[in-house]
């Protein structure tokens, strides 16, 4: 489960993590911002992506034009850097302290 805007109330977190694995992104492209260009979206991907990163992009009307231009270039760059793409599944997640979920990092994977 991915919480909206990355935020939970403590009671929600405690209840949800009993039944669901909580996965939070760490690369925010800011594709929804009126002030950002497709080029800046790609700069954010290049600057903040690391091995095992989960990158959040949006399929909203606010982000559509930017992501139509930016996403193919971001994917091309990620592939050129040796990243691969995969689905988040229980087999490639592990639980750290406090119930935080991380992605195993056997190879460069962008989730």
PDB file of N, CA and C in Angstrom:
ATOM      1  N   UNK A   1       0.834  -1.176   0.000  1.00  0.00           N
ATOM      2  CA  UNK A   1       0.000   0.000   0.000  1.00  0.00           C
ATOM      3  C   UNK A   1       0.877   1.237   0.000  1.00  0.00           C
ATOM      4  N   UNK A   2       0.462   2.244  -0.758  1.00  0.00           N
ATOM      5  CA  UNK A   2       1.143   3.530  -0.774  1.00  0.00           C
ATOM      6  C   UNK A   2       0.197   4.562  -0.185  1.00  0.00           C
ATOM      7  N   UNK A   3       0.595   5.212   0.893  1.00  0.00           N
ATOM      8  CA  UNK A   3      -0.291   6.207   1.506  1.00  0.00           C
ATOM      9  C   UNK A   3      -0.392   7.470   0.653  1.00  0.00           C
ATOM     10  N   UNK A   4      -1.567   8.086   0.595  1.00  0.00           N
ATOM     11  CA  UNK A   4      -1.712   9.342  -0.137  1.00  0.00           C
ATOM     12  C   UNK A   4      -0.747  10.398   0.408  1.00  0.00           C
ATOM     13  N   UNK A   5       0.011  10.987  -0.482  1.00  0.00           N
ATOM     14  CA  UNK A   5       1.003  12.011  -0.139  1.00  0.00           C
ATOM     15  C   UNK A   5       2.041  11.515   0.862  1.00  0.00           C
ATOM     16  N   UNK A   6       2.118  10.217   1.083  1.00  0.00           N
ATOM     17  CA  UNK A   6       3.119   9.649   1.974  1.00  0.00           C
ATOM     18  C   UNK A   6       2.837   9.823   3.454  1.00  0.00           C
ATOM     19  N   UNK A   7       1.622  10.182   3.795  1.00  0.00           N
ATOM     20  CA  UNK A   7       1.303  10.475   5.192  1.00  0.00           C
ATOM     21  C   UNK A   7       0.273   9.507   5.765  1.00  0.00           C
ATOM     22  N   UNK A   8       0.513   9.090   7.008  1.00  0.00           N
ATOM     23  CA  UNK A   8      -0.410   8.288   7.794  1.00  0.00           C
ATOM     24  C   UNK A   8      -0.566   8.936   9.154  1.00  0.00           C
ATOM     25  N   UNK A   9      -1.679   8.714   9.767  1.00  0.00           N
ATOM     26  CA  UNK A   9      -1.793   8.945  11.206  1.00  0.00           C
ATOM     27  C   UNK A   9      -1.256   7.678  11.857  1.00  0.00           C
ATOM     28  N   UNK A  10      -0.714   7.790  13.044  1.00  0.00           N
ATOM     29  CA  UNK A  10      -0.127   6.640  13.716  1.00  0.00           C
ATOM     30  C   UNK A  10      -1.127   5.492  13.839  1.00  0.00           C
ATOM     31  N   UNK A  11      -2.353   5.784  14.211  1.00  0.00           N
ATOM     32  CA  UNK A  11      -3.371   4.743  14.354  1.00  0.00           C
ATOM     33  C   UNK A  11      -3.616   4.032  13.027  1.00  0.00           C
ATOM     34  N   UNK A  12      -3.616   4.784  11.925  1.00  0.00           N
ATOM     35  CA  UNK A  12      -3.807   4.178  10.608  1.00  0.00           C
ATOM     36  C   UNK A  12      -2.644   3.242  10.280  1.00  0.00           C
ATOM     37  N   UNK A  13      -1.444   3.721  10.513  1.00  0.00           N
ATOM     38  CA  UNK A  13      -0.256   2.919  10.227  1.00  0.00           C
ATOM     39  C   UNK A  13      -0.275   1.616  11.008  1.00  0.00           C
ATOM     40  N   UNK A  14      -0.536   1.699  12.299  1.00  0.00           N
ATOM     41  CA  UNK A  14      -0.535   0.508  13.140  1.00  0.00           C
ATOM     42  C   UNK A  14      -1.585  -0.497  12.677  1.00  0.00           C
ATOM     43  N   UNK A  15      -2.729  -0.010  12.277  1.00  0.00           N
ATOM     44  CA  UNK A  15      -3.804  -0.901  11.831  1.00  0.00           C
ATOM     45  C   UNK A  15      -3.502  -1.504  10.454  1.00  0.00           C
ATOM     46  N   UNK A  16      -3.055  -0.679   9.522  1.00  0.00           N
ATOM     47  CA  UNK A  16      -2.835  -1.146   8.152  1.00  0.00           C
ATOM     48  C   UNK A  16      -1.655  -2.105   8.038  1.00  0.00           C
ATOM     49  N   UNK A  17      -0.590  -1.851   8.781  1.00  0.00           N
ATOM     50  CA  UNK A  17       0.584  -2.698   8.609  1.00  0.00           C
ATOM     51  C   UNK A  17       0.401  -4.103   9.177  1.00  0.00           C
ATOM     52  N   UNK A  18      -0.706  -4.352   9.854  1.00  0.00           N
ATOM     53  CA  UNK A  18      -1.011  -5.717  10.294  1.00  0.00           C
ATOM     54  C   UNK A  18      -1.384  -6.602   9.112  1.00  0.00           C
ATOM     55  N   UNK A  19      -1.958  -5.985   8.070  1.00  0.00           N
ATOM     56  CA  UNK A  19      -2.444  -6.761   6.930  1.00  0.00           C
ATOM     57  C   UNK A  19      -1.759  -6.413   5.608  1.00  0.00           C
ATOM     58  N   UNK A  20      -1.132  -5.255   5.523  1.00  0.00           N
ATOM     59  CA  UNK A  20      -0.548  -4.794   4.264  1.00  0.00           C
ATOM     60  C   UNK A  20       0.920  -4.458   4.430  1.00  0.00           C
ATOM     61  N   UNK A  21       1.665  -4.588   3.344  1.00  0.00           N
ATOM     62  CA  UNK A  21       3.028  -4.090   3.341  1.00  0.00           C
ATOM     63  C   UNK A  21       2.976  -2.630   2.889  1.00  0.00           C
ATOM     64  N   UNK A  22       3.601  -1.775   3.646  1.00  0.00           N
ATOM     65  CA  UNK A  22       3.609  -0.348   3.349  1.00  0.00           C
ATOM     66  C   UNK A  22       4.867  -0.040   2.537  1.00  0.00           C
ATOM     67  N   UNK A  23       4.693   0.544   1.384  1.00  0.00           N
ATOM     68  CA  UNK A  23       5.811   0.911   0.527  1.00  0.00           C
ATOM     69  C   UNK A  23       5.718   2.407   0.261  1.00  0.00           C
ATOM     70  N   UNK A  24       6.779   3.117   0.524  1.00  0.00           N
ATOM     71  CA  UNK A  24       6.807   4.563   0.317  1.00  0.00           C
ATOM     72  C   UNK A  24       7.901   4.873  -0.696  1.00  0.00           C
ATOM     73  N   UNK A  25       7.638   5.796  -1.568  1.00  0.00           N
ATOM     74  CA  UNK A  25       8.601   6.208  -2.577  1.00  0.00           C
ATOM     75  C   UNK A  25       9.645   7.114  -1.959  1.00  0.00           C
ATOM     76  N   UNK A  26      10.788   7.264  -2.651  1.00  0.00           N
ATOM     77  CA  UNK A  26      11.747   8.254  -2.191  1.00  0.00           C
ATOM     78  C   UNK A  26      12.179   9.204  -3.295  1.00  0.00           C
ATOM     79  N   UNK A  27      11.703   8.997  -4.509  1.00  0.00           N
ATOM     80  CA  UNK A  27      11.984   9.942  -5.588  1.00  0.00           C
ATOM     81  C   UNK A  27      10.648  10.536  -6.029  1.00  0.00           C
ATOM     82  N   UNK A  28      10.491  11.817  -5.776  1.00  0.00           N
ATOM     83  CA  UNK A  28       9.282  12.532  -6.187  1.00  0.00           C
ATOM     84  C   UNK A  28       9.672  13.411  -7.368  1.00  0.00           C
ATOM     85  N   UNK A  29       9.056  13.182  -8.510  1.00  0.00           N
ATOM     86  CA  UNK A  29       9.411  13.926  -9.719  1.00  0.00           C
ATOM     87  C   UNK A  29       8.858  15.343  -9.723  1.00  0.00           C
ATOM     88  N   UNK A  30       7.846  15.601  -8.906  1.00  0.00           N
ATOM     89  CA  UNK A  30       7.142  16.891  -8.854  1.00  0.00           C
ATOM     90  C   UNK A  30       6.446  17.199 -10.175  1.00  0.00           C
ATOM     91  N   UNK A  31       6.051  16.160 -10.886  1.00  0.00           N
ATOM     92  CA  UNK A  31       5.412  16.312 -12.186  1.00  0.00           C
ATOM     93  C   UNK A  31       4.059  17.017 -12.126  1.00  0.00           C
ATOM     94  N   UNK A  32       3.490  17.114 -10.956  1.00  0.00           N
ATOM     95  CA  UNK A  32       2.178  17.746 -10.768  1.00  0.00           C
ATOM     96  C   UNK A  32       2.267  19.266 -10.638  1.00  0.00           C
ATOM     97  N   UNK A  33       3.449  19.802 -10.448  1.00  0.00           N
ATOM     98  CA  UNK A  33       3.623  21.236 -10.208  1.00  0.00           C
ATOM     99  C   UNK A  33       3.461  22.040 -11.493  1.00  0.00           C
ATOM    100  N   UNK A  34       2.715  23.137 -11.403  1.00  0.00           N
ATOM    101  CA  UNK A  34       2.561  24.043 -12.539  1.00  0.00           C
ATOM    102  C   UNK A  34       3.878  24.750 -12.867  1.00  0.00           C
ATOM    103  N   UNK A  35       4.773  24.830 -11.898  1.00  0.00           N
ATOM    104  CA  UNK A  35       6.015  25.584 -12.053  1.00  0.00           C
ATOM    105  C   UNK A  35       7.172  24.766 -12.615  1.00  0.00           C
ATOM    106  N   UNK A  36       6.961  23.484 -12.856  1.00  0.00           N
ATOM    107  CA  UNK A  36       8.068  22.627 -13.271  1.00  0.00           C
ATOM    108  C   UNK A  36       7.939  22.245 -14.746  1.00  0.00           C
ATOM    109  N   UNK A  37       9.065  22.109 -15.409  1.00  0.00           N
ATOM    110  CA  UNK A  37       9.102  21.725 -16.816  1.00  0.00           C
ATOM    111  C   UNK A  37       9.419  20.233 -16.930  1.00  0.00           C
ATOM    112  N   UNK A  38       9.166  19.644 -18.102  1.00  0.00           N
ATOM    113  CA  UNK A  38       9.568  18.242 -18.300  1.00  0.00           C
ATOM    114  C   UNK A  38      11.065  18.032 -18.075  1.00  0.00           C
ATOM    115  N   UNK A  39      11.870  19.013 -18.425  1.00  0.00           N
ATOM    116  CA  UNK A  39      13.313  18.906 -18.224  1.00  0.00           C
ATOM    117  C   UNK A  39      13.662  18.820 -16.734  1.00  0.00           C
ATOM    118  N   UNK A  40      12.967  19.600 -15.926  1.00  0.00           N
ATOM    119  CA  UNK A  40      13.197  19.568 -14.484  1.00  0.00           C
ATOM    120  C   UNK A  40      12.726  18.246 -13.876  1.00  0.00           C
ATOM    121  N   UNK A  41      11.628  17.687 -14.410  1.00  0.00           N
ATOM    122  CA  UNK A  41      11.177  16.364 -13.973  1.00  0.00           C
ATOM    123  C   UNK A  41      12.314  15.363 -14.173  1.00  0.00           C
ATOM    124  N   UNK A  42      12.937  15.388 -15.357  1.00  0.00           N
ATOM    125  CA  UNK A  42      14.046  14.478 -15.638  1.00  0.00           C
ATOM    126  C   UNK A  42      15.262  14.761 -14.767  1.00  0.00           C
ATOM    127  N   UNK A  43      15.533  16.020 -14.494  1.00  0.00           N
ATOM    128  CA  UNK A  43      16.629  16.352 -13.581  1.00  0.00           C
ATOM    129  C   UNK A  43      16.383  15.731 -12.204  1.00  0.00           C
ATOM    130  N   UNK A  44      15.141  15.775 -11.734  1.00  0.00           N
ATOM    131  CA  UNK A  44      14.809  15.173 -10.436  1.00  0.00           C
ATOM    132  C   UNK A  44      15.049  13.666 -10.451  1.00  0.00           C
ATOM    133  N   UNK A  45      14.649  13.013 -11.535  1.00  0.00           N
ATOM    134  CA  UNK A  45      14.889  11.572 -11.656  1.00  0.00           C
ATOM    135  C   UNK A  45      16.393  11.291 -11.610  1.00  0.00           C
ATOM    136  N   UNK A  46      17.169  12.026 -12.395  1.00  0.00           N
ATOM    137  CA  UNK A  46      18.622  11.799 -12.458  1.00  0.00           C
ATOM    138  C   UNK A  46      19.311  12.119 -11.131  1.00  0.00           C
ATOM    139  N   UNK A  47      18.874  13.142 -10.473  1.00  0.00           N
ATOM    140  CA  UNK A  47      19.534  13.574  -9.236  1.00  0.00           C
ATOM    141  C   UNK A  47      19.254  12.642  -8.058  1.00  0.00           C
ATOM    142  N   UNK A  48      18.032  12.144  -7.953  1.00  0.00           N
ATOM    143  CA  UNK A  48      17.635  11.447  -6.732  1.00  0.00           C
ATOM    144  C   UNK A  48      17.516   9.923  -6.842  1.00  0.00           C
ATOM    145  N   UNK A  49      17.518   9.371  -8.051  1.00  0.00           N
ATOM    146  CA  UNK A  49      17.367   7.923  -8.191  1.00  0.00           C
ATOM    147  C   UNK A  49      18.637   7.203  -7.761  1.00  0.00           C
ATOM    148  N   UNK A  50      18.444   6.175  -6.960  1.00  0.00           N
ATOM    149  CA  UNK A  50      19.525   5.309  -6.483  1.00  0.00           C
ATOM    150  C   UNK A  50      19.086   3.859  -6.679  1.00  0.00           C
ATOM    151  N   UNK A  51      19.995   2.948  -6.456  1.00  0.00           N
ATOM    152  CA  UNK A  51      19.673   1.537  -6.546  1.00  0.00           C
ATOM    153  C   UNK A  51      18.508   1.212  -5.618  1.00  0.00           C
ATOM    154  N   UNK A  52      17.459   0.618  -6.155  1.00  0.00           N
ATOM    155  CA  UNK A  52      16.295   0.252  -5.369  1.00  0.00           C
ATOM    156  C   UNK A  52      15.249   1.337  -5.219  1.00  0.00           C
ATOM    157  N   UNK A  53      15.435   2.470  -5.887  1.00  0.00           N
ATOM    158  CA  UNK A  53      14.497   3.583  -5.745  1.00  0.00           C
ATOM    159  C   UNK A  53      13.091   3.229  -6.215  1.00  0.00           C
ATOM    160  N   UNK A  54      12.129   3.836  -5.538  1.00  0.00           N
ATOM    161  CA  UNK A  54      10.743   3.818  -5.980  1.00  0.00           C
ATOM    162  C   UNK A  54      10.439   5.251  -6.397  1.00  0.00           C
ATOM    163  N   UNK A  55      10.125   5.427  -7.678  1.00  0.00           N
ATOM    164  CA  UNK A  55       9.893   6.754  -8.246  1.00  0.00           C
ATOM    165  C   UNK A  55       8.392   6.954  -8.396  1.00  0.00           C
ATOM    166  N   UNK A  56       7.894   8.076  -7.896  1.00  0.00           N
ATOM    167  CA  UNK A  56       6.463   8.358  -8.040  1.00  0.00           C
ATOM    168  C   UNK A  56       6.260   9.316  -9.209  1.00  0.00           C
ATOM    169  N   UNK A  57       5.361   8.904 -10.110  1.00  0.00           N
ATOM    170  CA  UNK A  57       4.881   9.769 -11.188  1.00  0.00           C
ATOM    171  C   UNK A  57       3.356   9.717 -11.129  1.00  0.00           C
ATOM    172  N   UNK A  58       2.738  10.706 -11.685  1.00  0.00           N
ATOM    173  CA  UNK A  58       1.281  10.819 -11.576  1.00  0.00           C
ATOM    174  C   UNK A  58       0.613  10.686 -12.932  1.00  0.00           C
ATOM    175  N   UNK A  59      -0.577  10.123 -12.938  1.00  0.00           N
ATOM    176  CA  UNK A  59      -1.361  10.012 -14.162  1.00  0.00           C
ATOM    177  C   UNK A  59      -2.558  10.963 -14.104  1.00  0.00           C
ATOM    178  N   UNK A  60      -2.293  12.144 -13.600  1.00  0.00           N
ATOM    179  CA  UNK A  60      -3.352  13.142 -13.450  1.00  0.00           C
ATOM    180  C   UNK A  60      -3.324  14.141 -14.604  1.00  0.00           C
ATOM    181  N   UNK A  61      -4.374  14.906 -14.732  1.00  0.00           N
ATOM    182  CA  UNK A  61      -4.408  15.938 -15.762  1.00  0.00           C
ATOM    183  C   UNK A  61      -3.324  16.988 -15.544  1.00  0.00           C
ATOM    184  N   UNK A  62      -3.010  17.264 -14.265  1.00  0.00           N
ATOM    185  CA  UNK A  62      -1.962  18.248 -13.969  1.00  0.00           C
ATOM    186  C   UNK A  62      -0.597  17.788 -14.468  1.00  0.00           C
ATOM    187  N   UNK A  63      -0.359  16.492 -14.483  1.00  0.00           N
ATOM    188  CA  UNK A  63       0.958  15.963 -14.829  1.00  0.00           C
ATOM    189  C   UNK A  63       1.044  15.446 -16.264  1.00  0.00           C
ATOM    190  N   UNK A  64      -0.082  15.278 -16.921  1.00  0.00           N
ATOM    191  CA  UNK A  64      -0.123  14.578 -18.208  1.00  0.00           C
ATOM    192  C   UNK A  64       0.853  15.123 -19.250  1.00  0.00           C
ATOM    193  N   UNK A  65       0.814  16.412 -19.533  1.00  0.00           N
ATOM    194  CA  UNK A  65       1.673  16.974 -20.578  1.00  0.00           C
ATOM    195  C   UNK A  65       3.144  16.832 -20.228  1.00  0.00           C
ATOM    196  N   UNK A  66       3.468  17.073 -18.957  1.00  0.00           N
ATOM    197  CA  UNK A  66       4.871  16.962 -18.539  1.00  0.00           C
ATOM    198  C   UNK A  66       5.361  15.522 -18.622  1.00  0.00           C
ATOM    199  N   UNK A  67       4.524  14.586 -18.155  1.00  0.00           N
ATOM    200  CA  UNK A  67       4.966  13.194 -18.130  1.00  0.00           C
ATOM    201  C   UNK A  67       4.995  12.580 -19.527  1.00  0.00           C
ATOM    202  N   UNK A  68       4.129  13.041 -20.423  1.00  0.00           N
ATOM    203  CA  UNK A  68       4.169  12.564 -21.800  1.00  0.00           C
ATOM    204  C   UNK A  68       5.514  12.906 -22.427  1.00  0.00           C
ATOM    205  N   UNK A  69       6.049  14.079 -22.094  1.00  0.00           N
ATOM    206  CA  UNK A  69       7.353  14.490 -22.612  1.00  0.00           C
ATOM    207  C   UNK A  69       8.507  13.904 -21.798  1.00  0.00           C
ATOM    208  N   UNK A  70       8.357  13.857 -20.487  1.00  0.00           N
ATOM    209  CA  UNK A  70       9.476  13.495 -19.614  1.00  0.00           C
ATOM    210  C   UNK A  70       9.684  11.995 -19.434  1.00  0.00           C
ATOM    211  N   UNK A  71       8.618  11.232 -19.343  1.00  0.00           N
ATOM    212  CA  UNK A  71       8.753   9.821 -18.977  1.00  0.00           C
ATOM    213  C   UNK A  71       9.579   9.008 -19.974  1.00  0.00           C
ATOM    214  N   UNK A  72       9.368   9.128 -21.279  1.00  0.00           N
ATOM    215  CA  UNK A  72      10.213   8.350 -22.200  1.00  0.00           C
ATOM    216  C   UNK A  72      11.701   8.680 -22.042  1.00  0.00           C
ATOM    217  N   UNK A  73      12.009   9.947 -21.835  1.00  0.00           N
ATOM    218  CA  UNK A  73      13.414  10.343 -21.654  1.00  0.00           C
ATOM    219  C   UNK A  73      13.969   9.822 -20.331  1.00  0.00           C
ATOM    220  N   UNK A  74      13.155   9.847 -19.296  1.00  0.00           N
ATOM    221  CA  UNK A  74      13.601   9.329 -17.995  1.00  0.00           C
ATOM    222  C   UNK A  74      13.870   7.829 -18.092  1.00  0.00           C
ATOM    223  N   UNK A  75      12.971   7.097 -18.735  1.00  0.00           N
ATOM    224  CA  UNK A  75      13.160   5.652 -18.898  1.00  0.00           C
ATOM    225  C   UNK A  75      14.414   5.371 -19.715  1.00  0.00           C
ATOM    226  N   UNK A  76      14.609   6.109 -20.781  1.00  0.00           N
ATOM    227  CA  UNK A  76      15.810   5.943 -21.611  1.00  0.00           C
ATOM    228  C   UNK A  76      17.070   6.171 -20.788  1.00  0.00           C
ATOM    229  N   UNK A  77      17.096   7.229 -19.992  1.00  0.00           N
ATOM    230  CA  UNK A  77      18.261   7.518 -19.157  1.00  0.00           C
ATOM    231  C   UNK A  77      18.486   6.417 -18.131  1.00  0.00           C
ATOM    232  N   UNK A  78      17.414   5.987 -17.454  1.00  0.00           N
ATOM    233  CA  UNK A  78      17.539   4.942 -16.441  1.00  0.00           C
ATOM    234  C   UNK A  78      18.109   3.665 -17.054  1.00  0.00           C
ATOM    235  N   UNK A  79      17.628   3.283 -18.224  1.00  0.00           N
ATOM    236  CA  UNK A  79      18.153   2.087 -18.892  1.00  0.00           C
ATOM    237  C   UNK A  79      19.622   2.266 -19.254  1.00  0.00           C
ATOM    238  N   UNK A  80      19.990   3.454 -19.732  1.00  0.00           N
ATOM    239  CA  UNK A  80      21.387   3.704 -20.119  1.00  0.00           C
ATOM    240  C   UNK A  80      22.328   3.647 -18.913  1.00  0.00           C
ATOM    241  N   UNK A  81      21.782   3.891 -17.726  1.00  0.00           N
ATOM    242  CA  UNK A  81      22.562   3.828 -16.493  1.00  0.00           C
ATOM    243  C   UNK A  81      22.571   2.420 -15.885  1.00  0.00           C
ATOM    244  N   UNK A  82      21.906   1.478 -16.545  1.00  0.00           N
ATOM    245  CA  UNK A  82      21.913   0.098 -16.079  1.00  0.00           C
ATOM    246  C   UNK A  82      20.773  -0.279 -15.161  1.00  0.00           C
ATOM    247  N   UNK A  83      19.799   0.595 -14.999  1.00  0.00           N
ATOM    248  CA  UNK A  83      18.645   0.272 -14.165  1.00  0.00           C
ATOM    249  C   UNK A  83      17.698  -0.642 -14.929  1.00  0.00           C
ATOM    250  N   UNK A  84      16.976  -1.460 -14.194  1.00  0.00           N
ATOM    251  CA  UNK A  84      15.910  -2.260 -14.770  1.00  0.00           C
ATOM    252  C   UNK A  84      14.641  -1.931 -13.994  1.00  0.00           C
ATOM    253  N   UNK A  85      13.533  -2.409 -14.475  1.00  0.00           N
ATOM    254  CA  UNK A  85      12.248  -2.080 -13.873  1.00  0.00           C
ATOM    255  C   UNK A  85      11.584  -3.351 -13.390  1.00  0.00           C
ATOM    256  N   UNK A  86      10.938  -3.275 -12.257  1.00  0.00           N
ATOM    257  CA  UNK A  86      10.297  -4.465 -11.724  1.00  0.00           C
ATOM    258  C   UNK A  86       9.094  -4.111 -10.886  1.00  0.00           C
ATOM    259  N   UNK A  87       8.281  -5.116 -10.660  1.00  0.00           N
ATOM    260  CA  UNK A  87       7.121  -4.965  -9.795  1.00  0.00           C
ATOM    261  C   UNK A  87       7.532  -5.189  -8.355  1.00  0.00           C
ATOM    262  N   UNK A  88       6.909  -4.483  -7.456  1.00  0.00           N
ATOM    263  CA  UNK A  88       7.154  -4.708  -6.038  1.00  0.00           C
ATOM    264  C   UNK A  88       6.361  -5.925  -5.614  1.00  0.00           C
ATOM    265  N   UNK A  89       7.068  -6.935  -5.154  1.00  0.00           N
ATOM    266  CA  UNK A  89       6.442  -8.172  -4.721  1.00  0.00           C
ATOM    267  C   UNK A  89       7.055  -8.593  -3.399  1.00  0.00           C
ATOM    268  N   UNK A  90       6.360  -9.424  -2.629  1.00  0.00           N
ATOM    269  CA  UNK A  90       6.904  -9.856  -1.343  1.00  0.00           C
ATOM    270  C   UNK A  90       8.305 -10.459  -1.442  1.00  0.00           C
ATOM    271  N   UNK A  91       8.630 -11.087  -2.559  1.00  0.00           N
ATOM    272  CA  UNK A  91       9.939 -11.723  -2.699  1.00  0.00           C
ATOM    273  C   UNK A  91      11.088 -10.727  -2.806  1.00  0.00           C
ATOM    274  N   UNK A  92      10.824  -9.475  -3.181  1.00  0.00           N
ATOM    275  CA  UNK A  92      11.915  -8.511  -3.265  1.00  0.00           C
ATOM    276  C   UNK A  92      11.766  -7.365  -2.266  1.00  0.00           C
ATOM    277  N   UNK A  93      11.002  -7.604  -1.207  1.00  0.00           N
ATOM    278  CA  UNK A  93      10.845  -6.640  -0.123  1.00  0.00           C
ATOM    279  C   UNK A  93      11.297  -7.283   1.173  1.00  0.00           C
ATOM    280  N   UNK A  94      11.808  -6.489   2.081  1.00  0.00           N
ATOM    281  CA  UNK A  94      12.090  -6.995   3.414  1.00  0.00           C
ATOM    282  C   UNK A  94      11.703  -5.948   4.439  1.00  0.00           C
ATOM    283  N   UNK A  95      11.381  -6.391   5.643  1.00  0.00           N
ATOM    284  CA  UNK A  95      10.914  -5.487   6.681  1.00  0.00           C
ATOM    285  C   UNK A  95      12.085  -5.061   7.556  1.00  0.00           C
ATOM    286  N   UNK A  96      12.255  -3.763   7.669  1.00  0.00           N
ATOM    287  CA  UNK A  96      13.269  -3.204   8.548  1.00  0.00           C
ATOM    288  C   UNK A  96      12.612  -2.865   9.882  1.00  0.00           C
ATOM    289  N   UNK A  97      13.342  -2.222  10.760  1.00  0.00           N
ATOM    290  CA  UNK A  97      12.776  -1.818  12.046  1.00  0.00           C
ATOM    291  C   UNK A  97      11.546  -0.935  11.848  1.00  0.00           C
ATOM    292  N   UNK A  98      10.679  -0.942  12.818  1.00  0.00           N
ATOM    293  CA  UNK A  98       9.469  -0.113  12.824  1.00  0.00           C
ATOM    294  C   UNK A  98       8.515  -0.425  11.674  1.00  0.00           C
ATOM    295  N   UNK A  99       8.671  -1.580  11.021  1.00  0.00           N
ATOM    296  CA  UNK A  99       7.735  -1.955   9.971  1.00  0.00           C
ATOM    297  C   UNK A  99       7.984  -1.306   8.627  1.00  0.00           C
ATOM    298  N   UNK A 100       9.118  -0.631   8.449  1.00  0.00           N
ATOM    299  CA  UNK A 100       9.439  -0.003   7.176  1.00  0.00           C
ATOM    300  C   UNK A 100       9.802  -1.074   6.156  1.00  0.00           C
ATOM    301  N   UNK A 101       9.365  -0.905   4.937  1.00  0.00           N
ATOM    302  CA  UNK A 101       9.650  -1.871   3.877  1.00  0.00           C
ATOM    303  C   UNK A 101      10.734  -1.296   2.970  1.00  0.00           C
ATOM    304  N   UNK A 102      11.709  -2.109   2.623  1.00  0.00           N
ATOM    305  CA  UNK A 102      12.740  -1.722   1.674  1.00  0.00           C
ATOM    306  C   UNK A 102      12.797  -2.743   0.551  1.00  0.00           C
ATOM    307  N   UNK A 103      13.425  -2.352  -0.537  1.00  0.00           N
ATOM    308  CA  UNK A 103      13.566  -3.239  -1.683  1.00  0.00           C
ATOM    309  C   UNK A 103      14.946  -3.870  -1.624  1.00  0.00           C
ATOM    310  N   UNK A 104      15.025  -5.181  -1.860  1.00  0.00           N
ATOM    311  CA  UNK A 104      16.327  -5.818  -1.914  1.00  0.00           C
ATOM    312  C   UNK A 104      17.061  -5.277  -3.122  1.00  0.00           C
ATOM    313  N   UNK A 105      18.364  -5.213  -3.035  1.00  0.00           N
ATOM    314  CA  UNK A 105      19.123  -4.526  -4.080  1.00  0.00           C
ATOM    315  C   UNK A 105      20.183  -5.428  -4.711  1.00  0.00           C
ATOM    316  N   UNK A 106      19.756  -6.521  -5.309  1.00  0.00           N
ATOM    317  CA  UNK A 106      20.694  -7.400  -5.964  1.00  0.00           C
ATOM    318  C   UNK A 106      21.197  -6.788  -7.269  1.00  0.00           C
ATOM    319  N   UNK A 107      20.378  -6.016  -7.939  1.00  0.00           N
ATOM    320  CA  UNK A 107      20.778  -5.304  -9.145  1.00  0.00           C
ATOM    321  C   UNK A 107      20.088  -3.963  -9.129  1.00  0.00           C
ATOM    322  N   UNK A 108      20.459  -3.113 -10.049  1.00  0.00           N
ATOM    323  CA  UNK A 108      19.817  -1.805 -10.090  1.00  0.00           C
ATOM    324  C   UNK A 108      18.364  -1.973 -10.505  1.00  0.00           C
ATOM    325  N   UNK A 109      17.458  -1.725  -9.609  1.00  0.00           N
ATOM    326  CA  UNK A 109      16.026  -1.856  -9.903  1.00  0.00           C
ATOM    327  C   UNK A 109      15.332  -0.554  -9.544  1.00  0.00           C
ATOM    328  N   UNK A 110      14.509  -0.107 -10.418  1.00  0.00           N
ATOM    329  CA  UNK A 110      13.636   1.015 -10.131  1.00  0.00           C
ATOM    330  C   UNK A 110      12.242   0.441 -10.069  1.00  0.00           C
ATOM    331  N   UNK A 111      11.586   0.593  -8.922  1.00  0.00           N
ATOM    332  CA  UNK A 111      10.246   0.009  -8.757  1.00  0.00           C
ATOM    333  C   UNK A 111       9.178   0.942  -9.202  1.00  0.00           C
TER     334      UNK A 111
END
